[in-house]
Amino acid sequence: MDWLEQVAKLRQWTRSGVRAPHKPLLLLYALGRFQGGDGEDLRYSTVEAELRKLLAEYGPRRPTTPAYPFHHLVNDGVWEVRTDRGPGSPGSGVRELRASGATGRLAPELGEALRREPELLGRITRLLLDQHFPPSLHGELCEAVGLEPAAGAVGGLAAVPRQRSRRMRELVLTAYEYRCAFCGYDGRIGAVPVGLEAAHVRWWAYGGPDEVENGLCLCSLHHKLFDKGVLGLGDGHRILVSRDFTGRSDVARAQVLSLSGRPLFGPQPGTRPVATPHLAWHTAQVFHGEPRPASVS
């Protein structure tokens, strides 16, 4: 069994670029429990709250339930479910999963392969992260599911069909004149930019192209907040700040809350701004809730 290929082909609900990372999140959670030696059997009623929290933080904006991946991941050959009555899932209903004592675990063959080839866990982790989440979230997501960060740092993944463009960062940073498009930060050590990154507006994992029209030059802080849905872009390429974000310190107000309604810094004349379809995707799939009103200077 080629487990990398099996994981790469997880069947997911797809429509017009809508994010549906339910199965990848459950699988990452199960891998974390496997690696941590916390027991391979995951009783739905016991792990439901943790899975719900993962979906709320890293899943789509629309309401969702961990019951869906807990039941449907069985169809992908990497997961199995048993109840108090025996093998098989009772369905995707929350009440049925709770009442039947439904317990999920990695497919026995996959568990054996992970014990036989310890490096396989890292390769599967990296594959799931690359296929479904932006790089800025990889480290914290590993921590959230209990995986050692190093588990996601293993290369050599032939199962990933697309390759990132190595020129993307240079092109985007040049287009924005090596300055954060949100706050204007432009720090350097000598001639080398420090803390500036090329952010994909429509995530690479969801078909976002490695093009300037899908990129922003952002400092490390605002890149993370953009990928977490705290920040976004609205009409006229003005900055959106989510109402769901709270911060009482002077730093939070200066670095985040005060950005609401501000225009971007850049791009330089002659460079096309972020394309509308990519902005619309980020607003629908990543940005959290409703935007705050524009700040008054």
Short mmCIF file of C-alpha atoms in Angstrom, two decimals:
data_model
loop_
_atom_site.label_atom_id
_atom_site.label_comp_id
_atom_site.label_asym_id
_atom_site.label_seq_id
_atom_site.Cartn_x
_atom_site.Cartn_y
_atom_site.Cartn_z
CA MET A 1 0.00 0.00 0.00
CA ASP A 2 1.33 3.44 -0.97
CA TRP A 3 0.09 5.40 2.03
CA LEU A 4 1.26 8.77 0.72
CA GLU A 5 -0.80 8.28 -2.42
CA GLN A 6 -3.76 7.11 -0.36
CA VAL A 7 -3.62 10.22 1.83
CA ALA A 8 -3.10 12.51 -1.17
CA LYS A 9 -6.37 11.24 -2.64
CA LEU A 10 -8.63 11.85 0.35
CA ARG A 11 -12.12 12.40 -1.03
CA GLN A 12 -13.43 15.80 -0.01
CA TRP A 13 -16.48 17.88 -0.75
CA THR A 14 -15.43 20.49 -3.32
CA ARG A 15 -17.21 23.37 -5.01
CA SER A 16 -15.75 26.57 -6.43
CA GLY A 17 -12.69 26.54 -4.20
CA VAL A 18 -14.64 26.13 -0.95
CA ARG A 19 -12.39 24.86 1.85
CA ALA A 20 -13.29 21.50 3.40
CA PRO A 21 -10.30 20.41 5.52
CA HIS A 22 -12.41 18.25 7.86
CA LYS A 23 -10.78 14.91 6.99
CA PRO A 24 -7.19 16.26 6.96
CA LEU A 25 -7.72 17.82 10.40
CA LEU A 26 -9.07 14.58 11.85
CA LEU A 27 -6.20 12.61 10.34
CA LEU A 28 -3.62 15.07 11.70
CA TYR A 29 -5.26 14.81 15.12
CA ALA A 30 -5.14 11.01 14.99
CA LEU A 31 -1.47 11.09 13.93
CA GLY A 32 -0.70 13.36 16.86
CA ARG A 33 -2.35 10.95 19.28
CA PHE A 34 -0.47 8.06 17.64
CA GLN A 35 2.89 9.83 17.91
CA GLY A 36 2.27 10.92 21.48
CA GLY A 37 1.39 7.41 22.62
CA ASP A 38 -1.94 8.63 24.02
CA GLY A 39 -3.80 5.62 22.70
CA GLU A 40 -4.94 4.88 19.18
CA ASP A 41 -8.64 4.46 20.01
CA LEU A 42 -10.46 7.79 19.85
CA ARG A 43 -13.94 7.61 21.37
CA TYR A 44 -16.10 10.21 19.64
CA SER A 45 -17.74 11.50 22.82
CA THR A 46 -14.29 12.01 24.38
CA VAL A 47 -12.55 13.80 21.50
CA GLU A 48 -15.54 15.66 20.06
CA ALA A 49 -14.82 18.92 21.87
CA GLU A 50 -11.16 18.99 20.78
CA LEU A 51 -12.07 18.18 17.18
CA ARG A 52 -14.77 20.85 17.18
CA LYS A 53 -12.22 23.40 18.41
CA LEU A 54 -9.80 22.42 15.61
CA LEU A 55 -12.52 22.84 13.00
CA ALA A 56 -13.53 26.21 14.42
CA GLU A 57 -9.95 27.50 14.32
CA TYR A 58 -8.63 25.94 11.11
CA GLY A 59 -11.75 24.96 9.20
CA PRO A 60 -14.16 26.94 7.03
CA ARG A 61 -16.31 29.83 8.23
CA ARG A 62 -19.59 27.93 7.89
CA PRO A 63 -20.87 25.94 10.89
CA THR A 64 -19.57 22.39 10.84
CA THR A 65 -19.32 19.28 12.98
CA PRO A 66 -16.56 16.72 13.62
CA ALA A 67 -19.16 13.96 13.13
CA TYR A 68 -18.84 14.39 9.36
CA PRO A 69 -15.14 13.42 9.01
CA PHE A 70 -15.36 10.90 11.87
CA HIS A 71 -17.84 8.87 9.80
CA HIS A 72 -16.79 9.62 6.22
CA LEU A 73 -13.01 9.19 6.60
CA VAL A 74 -13.68 5.43 6.72
CA ASN A 75 -14.32 5.53 2.96
CA ASP A 76 -10.71 6.57 2.30
CA GLY A 77 -9.11 3.42 3.67
CA VAL A 78 -7.05 5.16 6.38
CA TRP A 79 -9.56 5.10 9.24
CA GLU A 80 -11.96 2.69 10.87
CA VAL A 81 -14.86 3.07 13.28
CA ARG A 82 -16.33 0.61 15.76
CA THR A 83 -19.26 0.93 18.15
CA ASP A 84 -20.32 -0.97 21.25
CA ARG A 85 -22.18 -3.30 18.87
CA GLY A 86 -19.13 -4.11 16.72
CA PRO A 87 -17.37 -2.93 13.55
CA GLY A 88 -18.79 -0.16 11.40
CA SER A 89 -19.87 3.45 11.84
CA PRO A 90 -23.45 4.22 12.89
CA GLY A 91 -23.52 7.18 10.49
CA SER A 92 -22.63 10.86 10.57
CA GLY A 93 -25.21 11.91 13.14
CA VAL A 94 -23.81 13.37 16.35
CA ARG A 95 -26.36 11.66 18.58
CA GLU A 96 -25.76 8.25 16.99
CA LEU A 97 -21.99 8.55 17.34
CA ARG A 98 -22.29 9.51 21.00
CA ALA A 99 -24.95 6.97 21.96
CA SER A 100 -23.31 4.02 20.21
CA GLY A 101 -19.93 4.53 21.83
CA ALA A 102 -18.38 5.09 18.40
CA THR A 103 -14.59 4.83 18.49
CA GLY A 104 -12.29 5.69 15.61
CA ARG A 105 -8.69 4.75 14.94
CA LEU A 106 -6.17 4.70 12.13
CA ALA A 107 -6.62 1.70 9.86
CA PRO A 108 -4.61 -1.20 11.36
CA GLU A 109 -2.49 -1.53 8.21
CA LEU A 110 -1.60 2.16 8.39
CA GLY A 111 -0.73 1.85 12.09
CA GLU A 112 1.56 -1.08 11.31
CA ALA A 113 3.24 0.88 8.51
CA LEU A 114 3.83 3.84 10.84
CA ARG A 115 5.46 1.59 13.43
CA ARG A 116 7.56 -0.13 10.77
CA GLU A 117 8.63 3.10 9.05
CA PRO A 118 8.85 5.91 11.63
CA GLU A 119 9.66 8.50 8.93
CA LEU A 120 6.30 7.81 7.25
CA LEU A 121 4.46 9.81 9.90
CA GLY A 122 6.48 12.92 9.05
CA ARG A 123 5.91 12.46 5.33
CA ILE A 124 2.16 12.07 5.73
CA THR A 125 2.06 15.09 8.04
CA ARG A 126 3.95 17.25 5.56
CA LEU A 127 1.69 16.10 2.73
CA LEU A 128 -1.48 17.00 4.64
CA LEU A 129 -0.10 20.39 5.65
CA ASP A 130 1.10 21.28 2.14
CA GLN A 131 -2.14 20.18 0.48
CA HIS A 132 -4.56 21.93 2.80
CA PHE A 133 -2.94 24.80 4.75
CA PRO A 134 -0.58 27.75 4.14
CA PRO A 135 3.00 27.47 5.46
CA SER A 136 2.40 30.19 8.06
CA LEU A 137 0.04 27.85 9.93
CA HIS A 138 2.04 24.61 9.74
CA GLY A 139 3.98 24.99 13.00
CA GLU A 140 1.06 26.03 15.19
CA LEU A 141 -1.20 23.39 13.64
CA CYS A 142 1.32 20.68 14.51
CA GLU A 143 1.32 21.95 18.09
CA ALA A 144 -2.48 22.09 18.17
CA VAL A 145 -2.81 18.40 17.27
CA GLY A 146 0.12 17.27 19.40
CA LEU A 147 2.58 16.52 16.61
CA GLU A 148 6.25 17.34 17.00
CA PRO A 149 6.92 20.26 14.59
CA ALA A 150 9.81 18.27 13.11
CA ALA A 151 7.27 15.70 11.94
CA GLY A 152 6.13 18.13 9.29
CA ALA A 153 9.62 19.01 8.07
CA VAL A 154 10.39 15.90 6.03
CA GLY A 155 10.92 16.49 2.33
CA GLY A 156 10.78 14.26 -0.72
CA LEU A 157 7.03 14.20 -1.27
CA ALA A 158 6.51 13.02 -4.83
CA ALA A 159 2.79 12.67 -4.09
CA VAL A 160 2.34 16.46 -4.27
CA PRO A 161 1.70 17.20 -7.97
CA ARG A 162 2.24 20.98 -7.86
CA GLN A 163 5.50 22.72 -7.05
CA ARG A 164 5.74 26.19 -5.56
CA SER A 165 7.48 28.86 -7.59
CA ARG A 166 10.83 29.84 -6.14
CA ARG A 167 10.49 33.31 -7.72
CA MET A 168 7.17 34.14 -6.06
CA ARG A 169 8.76 35.79 -3.02
CA GLU A 170 11.17 37.91 -5.06
CA LEU A 171 8.48 39.09 -7.47
CA VAL A 172 5.98 39.99 -4.74
CA LEU A 173 8.48 41.74 -2.47
CA THR A 174 9.75 43.74 -5.45
CA ALA A 175 6.21 44.69 -6.47
CA TYR A 176 5.60 46.11 -2.98
CA GLU A 177 9.06 47.67 -2.77
CA TYR A 178 10.11 45.46 0.16
CA ARG A 179 7.51 46.96 2.47
CA CYS A 180 4.63 45.36 4.35
CA ALA A 181 1.45 46.24 2.47
CA PHE A 182 -0.47 46.57 5.75
CA CYS A 183 1.82 48.45 8.13
CA GLY A 184 4.72 49.68 5.99
CA TYR A 185 7.43 47.76 7.88
CA ASP A 186 10.60 47.55 5.75
CA GLY A 187 13.33 46.22 8.06
CA ARG A 188 16.68 44.99 6.79
CA ILE A 189 19.97 43.64 8.05
CA GLY A 190 22.43 45.27 5.69
CA ALA A 191 20.90 44.71 2.26
CA VAL A 192 18.83 41.67 3.29
CA PRO A 193 15.10 42.11 4.11
CA VAL A 194 14.16 40.66 7.50
CA GLY A 195 10.67 39.60 8.58
CA LEU A 196 9.05 40.19 5.19
CA GLU A 197 7.18 37.39 3.43
CA ALA A 198 5.19 36.78 0.26
CA ALA A 199 1.64 35.87 1.30
CA HIS A 200 -0.75 34.05 -1.02
CA VAL A 201 -4.20 35.67 -0.94
CA ARG A 202 -5.91 32.58 -2.34
CA TRP A 203 -3.98 29.78 -0.63
CA TRP A 204 -1.64 27.74 -2.80
CA ALA A 205 -3.22 24.62 -1.29
CA TYR A 206 -6.55 25.66 -2.86
CA GLY A 207 -5.35 26.47 -6.36
CA GLY A 208 -3.92 29.91 -5.68
CA PRO A 209 -1.36 30.74 -8.37
CA ASP A 210 2.23 31.83 -7.69
CA GLU A 211 1.61 35.23 -9.27
CA VAL A 212 1.94 38.83 -8.12
CA GLU A 213 -1.83 39.29 -8.61
CA ASN A 214 -2.33 36.66 -5.90
CA GLY A 215 0.35 37.96 -3.55
CA LEU A 216 1.00 40.52 -0.85
CA CYS A 217 4.25 41.52 0.77
CA LEU A 218 3.53 41.25 4.50
CA CYS A 219 5.56 41.31 7.68
CA SER A 220 5.58 38.07 9.66
CA LEU A 221 2.91 39.27 12.10
CA HIS A 222 0.44 40.47 9.50
CA HIS A 223 1.04 37.42 7.30
CA LYS A 224 -0.03 35.17 10.19
CA LEU A 225 -3.06 37.34 10.98
CA PHE A 226 -4.05 37.42 7.31
CA ASP A 227 -3.89 33.62 7.06
CA LYS A 228 -5.84 33.27 10.32
CA GLY A 229 -8.65 35.48 9.03
CA VAL A 230 -8.06 38.35 11.45
CA LEU A 231 -7.19 40.64 8.53
CA GLY A 232 -8.58 40.82 5.03
CA LEU A 233 -9.07 43.13 2.07
CA GLY A 234 -12.29 44.82 1.07
CA ASP A 235 -13.53 47.28 -1.53
CA GLY A 236 -10.87 49.57 -2.89
CA HIS A 237 -8.20 47.26 -1.48
CA ARG A 238 -8.74 48.65 1.98
CA ILE A 239 -7.78 46.60 5.03
CA LEU A 240 -10.48 44.69 6.91
CA VAL A 241 -10.14 43.79 10.60
CA SER A 242 -12.42 41.10 11.99
CA ARG A 243 -14.87 41.96 14.76
CA ASP A 244 -13.93 38.60 16.27
CA PHE A 245 -10.44 39.89 17.05
CA THR A 246 -9.95 41.49 20.45
CA GLY A 247 -6.92 43.21 21.92
CA ARG A 248 -6.76 45.74 24.73
CA SER A 249 -3.07 46.61 24.70
CA ASP A 250 -1.62 49.65 22.97
CA VAL A 251 0.34 47.27 20.74
CA ALA A 252 -2.80 45.40 19.62
CA ARG A 253 -4.51 48.69 18.85
CA ALA A 254 -1.53 50.08 16.94
CA GLN A 255 -0.60 46.90 15.05
CA VAL A 256 -4.08 45.53 14.29
CA LEU A 257 -7.18 47.50 15.25
CA SER A 258 -5.95 50.79 13.80
CA LEU A 259 -5.50 49.14 10.37
CA SER A 260 -9.25 48.93 9.75
CA GLY A 261 -10.18 50.86 6.62
CA ARG A 262 -6.63 51.84 5.70
CA PRO A 263 -5.49 51.56 2.08
CA LEU A 264 -2.64 49.23 1.24
CA PHE A 265 0.94 50.36 0.81
CA GLY A 266 1.61 49.53 -2.85
CA PRO A 267 1.96 47.88 -5.19
CA GLN A 268 4.26 50.16 -7.13
CA PRO A 269 2.94 51.87 -10.29
CA GLY A 270 2.73 49.56 -13.29
CA THR A 271 2.03 46.48 -11.14
CA ARG A 272 -1.43 44.98 -11.09
CA PRO A 273 -3.05 44.84 -7.64
CA VAL A 274 -4.47 41.67 -6.14
CA ALA A 275 -7.09 40.23 -8.49
CA THR A 276 -10.72 40.47 -7.40
CA PRO A 277 -11.45 36.70 -7.59
CA HIS A 278 -8.59 35.99 -5.18
CA LEU A 279 -9.82 38.69 -2.77
CA ALA A 280 -13.33 37.24 -2.92
CA TRP A 281 -11.99 33.76 -2.14
CA HIS A 282 -10.09 34.97 0.92
CA THR A 283 -13.09 36.92 2.21
CA ALA A 284 -15.41 33.92 1.81
CA GLN A 285 -13.06 31.15 2.95
CA VAL A 286 -10.62 32.68 5.45
CA PHE A 287 -11.74 36.04 6.88
CA HIS A 288 -13.56 35.64 10.20
CA GLY A 289 -17.03 37.08 10.65
CA GLU A 290 -17.82 40.70 9.92
CA PRO A 291 -15.32 43.57 9.56
CA ARG A 292 -14.95 46.35 12.08
CA PRO A 293 -15.80 49.91 11.01
CA ALA A 294 -12.92 51.96 9.66
CA SER A 295 -10.68 53.45 12.32
CA VAL A 296 -10.78 57.20 12.85
CA SER A 297 -7.27 58.69 12.74
#
